[in-house]
XYZ file of C-alpha atoms in Angstrom:
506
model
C 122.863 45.090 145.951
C 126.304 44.211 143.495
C 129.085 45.923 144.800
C 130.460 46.427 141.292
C 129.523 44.915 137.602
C 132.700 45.219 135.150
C 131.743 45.913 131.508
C 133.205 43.745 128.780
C 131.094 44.220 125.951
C 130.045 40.708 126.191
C 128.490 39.498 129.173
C 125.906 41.949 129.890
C 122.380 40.461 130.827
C 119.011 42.290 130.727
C 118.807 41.363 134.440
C 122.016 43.364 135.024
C 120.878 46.229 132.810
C 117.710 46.423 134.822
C 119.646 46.539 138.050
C 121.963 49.314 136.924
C 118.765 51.346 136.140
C 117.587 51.059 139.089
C 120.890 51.943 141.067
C 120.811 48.395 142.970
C 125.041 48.341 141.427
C 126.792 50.763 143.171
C 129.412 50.935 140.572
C 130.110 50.127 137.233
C 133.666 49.402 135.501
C 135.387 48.779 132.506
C 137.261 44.933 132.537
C 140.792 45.482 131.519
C 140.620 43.162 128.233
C 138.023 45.092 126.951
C 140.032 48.600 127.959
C 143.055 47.058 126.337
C 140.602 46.415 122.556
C 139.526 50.132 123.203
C 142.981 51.467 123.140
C 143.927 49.117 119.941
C 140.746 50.426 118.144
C 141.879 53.934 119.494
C 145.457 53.641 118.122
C 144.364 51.972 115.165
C 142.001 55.318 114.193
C 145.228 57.940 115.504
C 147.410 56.085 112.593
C 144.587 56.142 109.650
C 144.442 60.349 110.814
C 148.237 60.568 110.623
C 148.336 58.967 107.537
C 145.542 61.214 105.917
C 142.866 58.013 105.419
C 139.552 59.493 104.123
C 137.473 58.165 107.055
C 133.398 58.580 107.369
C 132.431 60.867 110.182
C 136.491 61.344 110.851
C 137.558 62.946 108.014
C 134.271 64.193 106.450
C 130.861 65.355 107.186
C 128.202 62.683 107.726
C 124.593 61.293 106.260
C 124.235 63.091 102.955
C 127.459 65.399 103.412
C 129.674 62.446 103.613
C 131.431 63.526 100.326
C 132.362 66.699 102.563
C 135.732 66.902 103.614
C 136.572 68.315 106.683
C 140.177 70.301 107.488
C 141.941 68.111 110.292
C 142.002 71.667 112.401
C 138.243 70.622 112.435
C 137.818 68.013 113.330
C 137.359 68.033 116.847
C 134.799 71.198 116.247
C 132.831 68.603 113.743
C 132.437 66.256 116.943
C 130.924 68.648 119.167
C 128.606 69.942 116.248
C 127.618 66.736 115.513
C 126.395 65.851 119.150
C 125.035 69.793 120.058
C 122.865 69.766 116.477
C 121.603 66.069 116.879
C 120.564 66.929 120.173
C 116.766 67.980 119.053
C 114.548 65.335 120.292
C 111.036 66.559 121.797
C 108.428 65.525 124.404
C 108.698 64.504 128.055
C 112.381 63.133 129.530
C 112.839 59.351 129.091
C 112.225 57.851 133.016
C 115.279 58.038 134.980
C 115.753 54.153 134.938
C 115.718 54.533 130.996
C 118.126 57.138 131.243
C 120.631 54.507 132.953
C 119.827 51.983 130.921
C 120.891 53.776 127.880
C 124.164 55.407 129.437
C 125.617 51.207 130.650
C 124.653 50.192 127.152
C 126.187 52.471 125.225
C 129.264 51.911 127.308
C 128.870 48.577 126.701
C 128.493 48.691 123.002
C 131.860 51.118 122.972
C 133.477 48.441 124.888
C 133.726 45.610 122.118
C 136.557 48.112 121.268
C 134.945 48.522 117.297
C 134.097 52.164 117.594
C 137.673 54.034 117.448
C 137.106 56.083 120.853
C 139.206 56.609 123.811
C 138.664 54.772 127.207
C 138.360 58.086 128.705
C 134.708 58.591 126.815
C 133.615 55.198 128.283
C 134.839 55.678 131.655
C 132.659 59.584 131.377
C 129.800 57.188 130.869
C 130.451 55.228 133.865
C 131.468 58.188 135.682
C 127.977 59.651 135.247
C 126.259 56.663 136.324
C 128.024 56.514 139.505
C 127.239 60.002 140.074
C 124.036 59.988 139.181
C 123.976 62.583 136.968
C 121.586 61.417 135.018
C 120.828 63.200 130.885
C 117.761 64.728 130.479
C 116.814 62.923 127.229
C 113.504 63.965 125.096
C 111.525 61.002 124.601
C 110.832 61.433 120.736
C 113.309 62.403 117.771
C 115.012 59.241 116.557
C 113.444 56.646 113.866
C 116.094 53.796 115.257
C 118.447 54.772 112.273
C 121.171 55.696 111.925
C 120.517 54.466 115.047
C 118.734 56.649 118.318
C 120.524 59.783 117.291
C 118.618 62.187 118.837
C 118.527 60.824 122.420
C 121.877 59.721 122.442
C 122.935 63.108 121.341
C 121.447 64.490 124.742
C 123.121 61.568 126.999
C 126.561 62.983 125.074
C 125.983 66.660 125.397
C 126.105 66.238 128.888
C 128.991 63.983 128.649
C 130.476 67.013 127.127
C 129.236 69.789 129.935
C 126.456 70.867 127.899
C 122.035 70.488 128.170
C 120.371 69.726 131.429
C 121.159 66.467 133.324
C 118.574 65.568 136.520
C 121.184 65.317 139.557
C 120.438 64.563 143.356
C 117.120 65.539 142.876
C 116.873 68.688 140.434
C 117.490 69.608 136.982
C 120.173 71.695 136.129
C 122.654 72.282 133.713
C 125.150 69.275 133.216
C 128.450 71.544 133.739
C 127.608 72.365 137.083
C 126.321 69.032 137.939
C 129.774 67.817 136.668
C 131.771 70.263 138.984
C 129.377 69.181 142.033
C 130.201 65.229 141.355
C 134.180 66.432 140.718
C 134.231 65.290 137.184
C 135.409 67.252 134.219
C 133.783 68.250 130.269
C 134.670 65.464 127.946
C 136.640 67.094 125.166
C 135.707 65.209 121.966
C 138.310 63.607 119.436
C 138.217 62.037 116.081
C 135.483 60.031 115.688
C 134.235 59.648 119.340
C 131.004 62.314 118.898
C 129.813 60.257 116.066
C 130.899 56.999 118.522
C 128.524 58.709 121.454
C 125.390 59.067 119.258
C 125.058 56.269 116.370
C 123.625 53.131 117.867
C 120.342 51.255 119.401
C 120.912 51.972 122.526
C 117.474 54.213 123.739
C 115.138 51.664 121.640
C 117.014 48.707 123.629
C 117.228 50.049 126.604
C 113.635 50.931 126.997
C 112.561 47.911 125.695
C 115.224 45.955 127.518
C 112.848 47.357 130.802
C 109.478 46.631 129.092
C 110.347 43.289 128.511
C 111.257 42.550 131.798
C 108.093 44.185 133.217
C 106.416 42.173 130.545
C 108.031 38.894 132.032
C 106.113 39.617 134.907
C 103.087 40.275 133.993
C 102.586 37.297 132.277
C 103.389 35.440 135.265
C 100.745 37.036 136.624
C 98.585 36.820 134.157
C 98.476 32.956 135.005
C 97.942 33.810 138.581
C 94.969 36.024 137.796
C 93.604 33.514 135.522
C 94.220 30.834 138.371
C 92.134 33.073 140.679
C 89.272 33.457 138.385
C 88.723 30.088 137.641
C 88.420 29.351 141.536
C 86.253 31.947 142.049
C 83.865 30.725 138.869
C 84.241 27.581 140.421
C 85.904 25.722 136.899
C 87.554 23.191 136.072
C 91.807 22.507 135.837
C 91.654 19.374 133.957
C 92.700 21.716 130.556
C 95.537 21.592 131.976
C 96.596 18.279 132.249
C 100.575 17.233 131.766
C 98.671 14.832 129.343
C 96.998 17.609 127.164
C 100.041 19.752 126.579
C 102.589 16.687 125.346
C 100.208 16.006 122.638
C 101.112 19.623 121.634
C 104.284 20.671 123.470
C 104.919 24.273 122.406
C 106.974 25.503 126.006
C 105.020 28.408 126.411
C 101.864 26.096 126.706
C 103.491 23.187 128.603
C 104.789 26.109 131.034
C 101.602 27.874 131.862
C 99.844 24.993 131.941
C 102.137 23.824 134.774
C 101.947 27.111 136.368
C 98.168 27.038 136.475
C 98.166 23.686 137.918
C 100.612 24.625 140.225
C 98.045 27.592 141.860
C 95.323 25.509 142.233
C 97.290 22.935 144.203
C 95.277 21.724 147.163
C 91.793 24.058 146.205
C 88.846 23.147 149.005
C 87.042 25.016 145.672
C 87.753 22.704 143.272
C 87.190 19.474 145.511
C 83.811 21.177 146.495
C 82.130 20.589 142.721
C 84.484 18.027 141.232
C 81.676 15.514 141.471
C 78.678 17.211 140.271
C 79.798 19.857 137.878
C 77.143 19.891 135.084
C 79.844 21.523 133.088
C 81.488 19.479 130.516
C 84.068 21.839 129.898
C 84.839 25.787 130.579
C 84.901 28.830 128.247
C 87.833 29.527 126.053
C 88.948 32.009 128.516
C 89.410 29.944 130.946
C 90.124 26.596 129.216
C 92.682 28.064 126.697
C 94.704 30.129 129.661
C 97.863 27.768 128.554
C 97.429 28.663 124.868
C 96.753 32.423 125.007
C 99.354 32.812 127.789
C 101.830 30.461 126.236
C 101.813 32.027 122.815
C 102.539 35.231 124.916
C 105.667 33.472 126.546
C 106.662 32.462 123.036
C 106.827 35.745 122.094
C 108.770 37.225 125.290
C 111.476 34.296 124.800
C 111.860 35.546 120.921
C 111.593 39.315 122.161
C 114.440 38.069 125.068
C 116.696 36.813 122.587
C 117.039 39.773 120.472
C 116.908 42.242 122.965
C 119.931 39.847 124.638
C 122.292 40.010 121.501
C 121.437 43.643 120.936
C 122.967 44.803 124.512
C 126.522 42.975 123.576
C 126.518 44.257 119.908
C 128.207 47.205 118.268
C 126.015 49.268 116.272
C 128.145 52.682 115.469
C 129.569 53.224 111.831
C 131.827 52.763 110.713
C 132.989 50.056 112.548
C 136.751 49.623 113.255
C 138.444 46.454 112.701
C 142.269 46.954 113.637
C 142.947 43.029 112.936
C 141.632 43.442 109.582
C 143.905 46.927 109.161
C 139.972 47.899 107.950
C 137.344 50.806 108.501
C 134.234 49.159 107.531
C 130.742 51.753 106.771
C 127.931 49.102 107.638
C 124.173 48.895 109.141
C 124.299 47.767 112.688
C 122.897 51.151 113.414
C 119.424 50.192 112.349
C 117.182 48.913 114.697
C 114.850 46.298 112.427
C 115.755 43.786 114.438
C 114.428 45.373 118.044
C 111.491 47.881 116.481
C 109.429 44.244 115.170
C 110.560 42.554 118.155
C 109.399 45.246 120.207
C 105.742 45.421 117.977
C 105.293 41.898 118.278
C 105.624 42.406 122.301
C 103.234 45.158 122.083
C 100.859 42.495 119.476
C 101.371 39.780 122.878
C 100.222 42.143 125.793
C 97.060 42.856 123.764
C 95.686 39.470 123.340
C 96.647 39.042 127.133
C 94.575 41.880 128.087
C 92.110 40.815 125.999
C 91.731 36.924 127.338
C 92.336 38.723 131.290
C 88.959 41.093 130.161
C 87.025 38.427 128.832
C 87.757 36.531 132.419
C 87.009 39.742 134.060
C 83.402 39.933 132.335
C 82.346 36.648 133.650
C 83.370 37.323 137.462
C 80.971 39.835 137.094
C 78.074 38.705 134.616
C 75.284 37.347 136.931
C 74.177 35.093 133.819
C 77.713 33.532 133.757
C 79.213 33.536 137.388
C 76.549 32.696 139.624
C 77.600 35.518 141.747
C 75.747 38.811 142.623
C 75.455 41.065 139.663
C 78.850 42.989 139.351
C 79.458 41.630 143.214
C 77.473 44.069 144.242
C 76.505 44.122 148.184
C 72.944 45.098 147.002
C 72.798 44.723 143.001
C 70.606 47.695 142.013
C 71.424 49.684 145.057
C 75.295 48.473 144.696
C 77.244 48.993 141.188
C 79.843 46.710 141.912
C 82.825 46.596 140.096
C 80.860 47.762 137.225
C 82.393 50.249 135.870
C 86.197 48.791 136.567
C 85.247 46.760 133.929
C 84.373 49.765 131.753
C 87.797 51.075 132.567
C 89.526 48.189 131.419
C 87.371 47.821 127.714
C 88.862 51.307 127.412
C 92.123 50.587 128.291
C 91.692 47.758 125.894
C 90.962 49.906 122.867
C 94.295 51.777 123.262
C 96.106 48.618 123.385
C 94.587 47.037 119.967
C 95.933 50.628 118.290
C 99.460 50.429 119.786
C 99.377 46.732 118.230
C 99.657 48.194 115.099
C 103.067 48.278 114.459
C 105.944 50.873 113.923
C 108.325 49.012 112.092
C 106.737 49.018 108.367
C 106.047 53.038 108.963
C 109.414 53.639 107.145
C 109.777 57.160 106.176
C 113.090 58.564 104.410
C 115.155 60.882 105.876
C 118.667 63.040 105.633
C 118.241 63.553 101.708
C 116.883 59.892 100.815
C 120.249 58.739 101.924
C 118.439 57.297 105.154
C 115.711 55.677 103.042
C 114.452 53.225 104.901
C 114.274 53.316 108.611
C 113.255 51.010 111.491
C 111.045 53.499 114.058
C 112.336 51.543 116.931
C 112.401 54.244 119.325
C 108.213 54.459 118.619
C 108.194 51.014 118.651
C 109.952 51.180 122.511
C 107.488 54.182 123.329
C 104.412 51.885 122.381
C 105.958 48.640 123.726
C 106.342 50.914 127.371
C 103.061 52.331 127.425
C 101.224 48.724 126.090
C 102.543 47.195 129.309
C 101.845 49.926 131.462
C 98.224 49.089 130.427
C 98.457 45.805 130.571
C 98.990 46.330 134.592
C 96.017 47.830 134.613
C 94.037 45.036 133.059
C 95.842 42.562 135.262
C 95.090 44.516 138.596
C 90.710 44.711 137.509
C 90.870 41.218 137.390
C 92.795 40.044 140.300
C 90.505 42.377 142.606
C 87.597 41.048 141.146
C 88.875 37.514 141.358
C 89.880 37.957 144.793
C 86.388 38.935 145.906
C 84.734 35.984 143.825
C 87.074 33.868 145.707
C 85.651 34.904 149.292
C 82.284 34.676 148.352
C 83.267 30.803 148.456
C 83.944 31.111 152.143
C 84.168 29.105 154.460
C 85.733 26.912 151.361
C 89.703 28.028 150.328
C 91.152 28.351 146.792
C 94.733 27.124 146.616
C 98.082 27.924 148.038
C 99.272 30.817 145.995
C 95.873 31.666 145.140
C 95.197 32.436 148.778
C 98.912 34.073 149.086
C 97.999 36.335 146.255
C 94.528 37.374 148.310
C 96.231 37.892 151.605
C 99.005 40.605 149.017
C 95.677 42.237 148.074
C 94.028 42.827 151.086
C 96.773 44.600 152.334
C 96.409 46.642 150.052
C 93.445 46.657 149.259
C 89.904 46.079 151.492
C 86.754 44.046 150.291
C 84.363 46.021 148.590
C 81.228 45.733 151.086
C 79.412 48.741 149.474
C 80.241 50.919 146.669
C 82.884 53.528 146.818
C 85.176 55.317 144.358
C 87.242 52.361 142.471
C 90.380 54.611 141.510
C 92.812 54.658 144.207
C 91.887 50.560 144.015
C 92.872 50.273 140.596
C 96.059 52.017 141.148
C 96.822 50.023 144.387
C 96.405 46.886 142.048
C 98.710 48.240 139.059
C 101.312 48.930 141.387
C 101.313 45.663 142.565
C 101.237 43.450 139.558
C 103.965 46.041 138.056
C 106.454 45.725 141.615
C 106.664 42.278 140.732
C 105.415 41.325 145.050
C 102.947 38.917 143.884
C 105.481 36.635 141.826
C 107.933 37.631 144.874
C 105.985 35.983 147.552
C 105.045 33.064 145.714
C 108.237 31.983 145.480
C 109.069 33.233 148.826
């Protein structure tokens, strides 16, 4: 656990993110060059008031009442309208570790010192997240322009001692979980409601945790894949260093090398090298480092957005005190993330779909040359029959959340929002598509792992054989049939803890 991360607008990783939402940082800071840009952007927007500058969102109303202008004794009132009415998302509360995720990014983003607001709403950020007072914040209402309004407008209210915040354990109303942590209301200025709520910061920060569960799944995707191909006795020479330099995407060359890596020292393999009738192995197994490596390509594109999105500032306007300008721009819209975040959600599917198709053969009679299903007693025994079934269904949600969000465009605000990204639906789907994806992952490594032992006394490689000894202690060997569920769930929850990758490189 960190002792402390300082926020400079600049620096933050997704690893750090991911470590904030999950409270492993026990506090959170603004660095003093980034509190002195703040207070230059601050003064900068205090002298354009004085002076009587027509300012968007300062001095008028906003979206299609921008041409509204609004009395300077109203202007603080216009703030705290403009979080309370865009706080109207719907559906279930975001997961607490979203929640935190989108409270240090949104600190973050105000830190580049480009948004006009006081230090004081930053540190009421940061001052939440060390409390643990954590927004509740409605999973749907924003379409990722102008920007996440909706569930930053909830993460604000609270700011504000308004709406219902989760706090040491219960929900209740954010002014009294204020006065129990011994902070105070945030009274809103000029410009610093409109700071709070316009900006990427929900679709980011829930895909900022997808991706990273995604990372890990496809690491153990290879694993799984590794497994299966011991226990259906193929063949690694796919795999070859030789194979992959002919055609060197890094997502190949770095399965490829993982793959080879599990199977390191297999009693399996050495057990049929010589007379395997088998010239070469279905696609599923033989094109692991293609299928998997196109994946990684993806993540690594996915990664790179998602990286220059949690360091960007994407409020409007945008304040430029060098420049002696107020600029109104796009960085609000969330393009960028929504298609990276569909093309994640396009990645997971065709893993799932590859890890089912390895999945079918551990337990096709005609294919394996292992007991129907590996059943005890086929007939009397189903097996992991119907797992199977559980996963083709799993499968067909995936192949709809492929389709993607970020062409559904639909105007809003008076066609003067006329084209929008949908990134927050494109986070939702991206979330659940990995969730699933765990799923898949978990069938096949329990099926893999009992293919693999009906090799005995013969052993599969060294993190194969790690990655059997994680199962089955969590899991027992099916003898004879019994309920699957709790099985499946034991499985997810391993694959999405990250403990397999964890021990192997323990």
């Amino acid at each position: 656990m960190a002792d402390s991360l300082e926020l400079d607008g600049h620096a933050l990783t997704l690893e750090m993110v991911e470590q904030v939402a999950r409270g492993d940082v026990d506090r959170v800071t603004l660095a003093a060059a980034a509190r002195a840009r703040v207070v230059e952007s601050r003064t900068f927007v205090e002298s354009l008031v004085r002076r009587g500058e027509v300012i968007y969102g300062v001095s008028t109303g906003f979206g299609r009442m921008a041409e509204v202008v609004i009395p300077p004794d109203q202007r603080e009132r216009l703030q705290r309208n403009l979080v309370r009415s865009h706080a109207s998302g719907v559906g279930d509360p975001l997961p607490r570790e979203a929640v935190r995720a989108i409270l240090l990014l949104r600190a973050n983003a105000l830190a580049k010192g480009n948004s006009g607001c006081r230090p004081e709403v930053i540190d009421g950020l940061l001052a939440m997240l060390g409390a643990g007072i954590h927004p509740q914040v409605p999973c749907m209402g924003s379409v990722g322009a102008s920007g996440d309004l909706a569930p930053l407008a909830h993460a604000a209210l609270a700011l504000i001692g308004e709406g219902e915040v989760e706090f040491r354990g219960q929900v209740i109303p954010a002014a009294e979980a204020l006065a129990g942590a011994g902070l105070t209301p945030l009274e809103l200025r000029e410009k610093e409601g409109l700071a709070l709520i316009n900006g990427t910061q929900a679709t980011t920060g829930l895909g900022i945790l997808t991706l990273l569960r995604a990372e890990r799944a496809l690491e153990t995707a290879d694993l799984a894949g590794a497994m299966s191909l011991e226990g259906l006795r193929g063949t690694p020479e796919a795999f070859r260093p030789e194979v992959q330099e002919v055609r060197p995407h890094p997502g190949q060359v770095a399965s490829a090398a993982r793959l080879r890596e599990y199977m390191a020292g297999s009693e399996i393999r050495e057990s049929h090298r010589e007379n395997d009738a088998r010239v070469q192995d279905a696609y599923c197994l033989r094109c692991m480092p293609q299928v998997h490596g196109a994946a990684r390509e993806c993540l690594s594109h996915v990664r790179r957005i998602l990286q220059v999105e949690a360091n960007s500032a994407t409020d409007n306007p945008l304040i430029f005190p060098a420049a002696d300008a107020v600029v109104s721009a796009g960085n609000f819209h969330a393009q960028v993330v929504a298609q990276a975040l569909d093309f994640l959600c396009i990645a997971v599917a065709d893993v799932a779909a590859i890890s089912e198709r390895r999945l079918e053969r551990l337990l096709n009679p005609d294919l394996s040359g292992l007991p129907a299903f590996m059943a005890a007693e086929p007939g009397l025994d189903s097996g992991f029959m119907i797992a199977q079934v559980a996963v083709v269904d799993i499968l067909a949600e995936m192949r709809v959340l492929s389709h993607p969000a970020s062409v559904d465009s639909v105007p809003t605000s008076a066609n003067q929002e006329d084209h929008v990204s949908m990134g927050m639906a494109a986070s939702r789907k991206a979330a659940r598509s990995v969730d699933l994806l765990e799923y898949v992952l978990g069938a096949e490594l329990l099926a893999g792992a009992q293919a693999v032992e009906y090799h005995r006394p013969l052993r599969a490689g060294s993190a194969v054989e790690a990655t059997l000894a994680l199962i089955r202690a969590r899991v027992p060997r099916l003898e004879h049939d019994r309920p699957l569920s709790s099985d499946l769930e034991a499985m997810k929850d391993l694959v999405g803890s990250g403990a397999i990758m964890k021990e192997l490189e323990r």
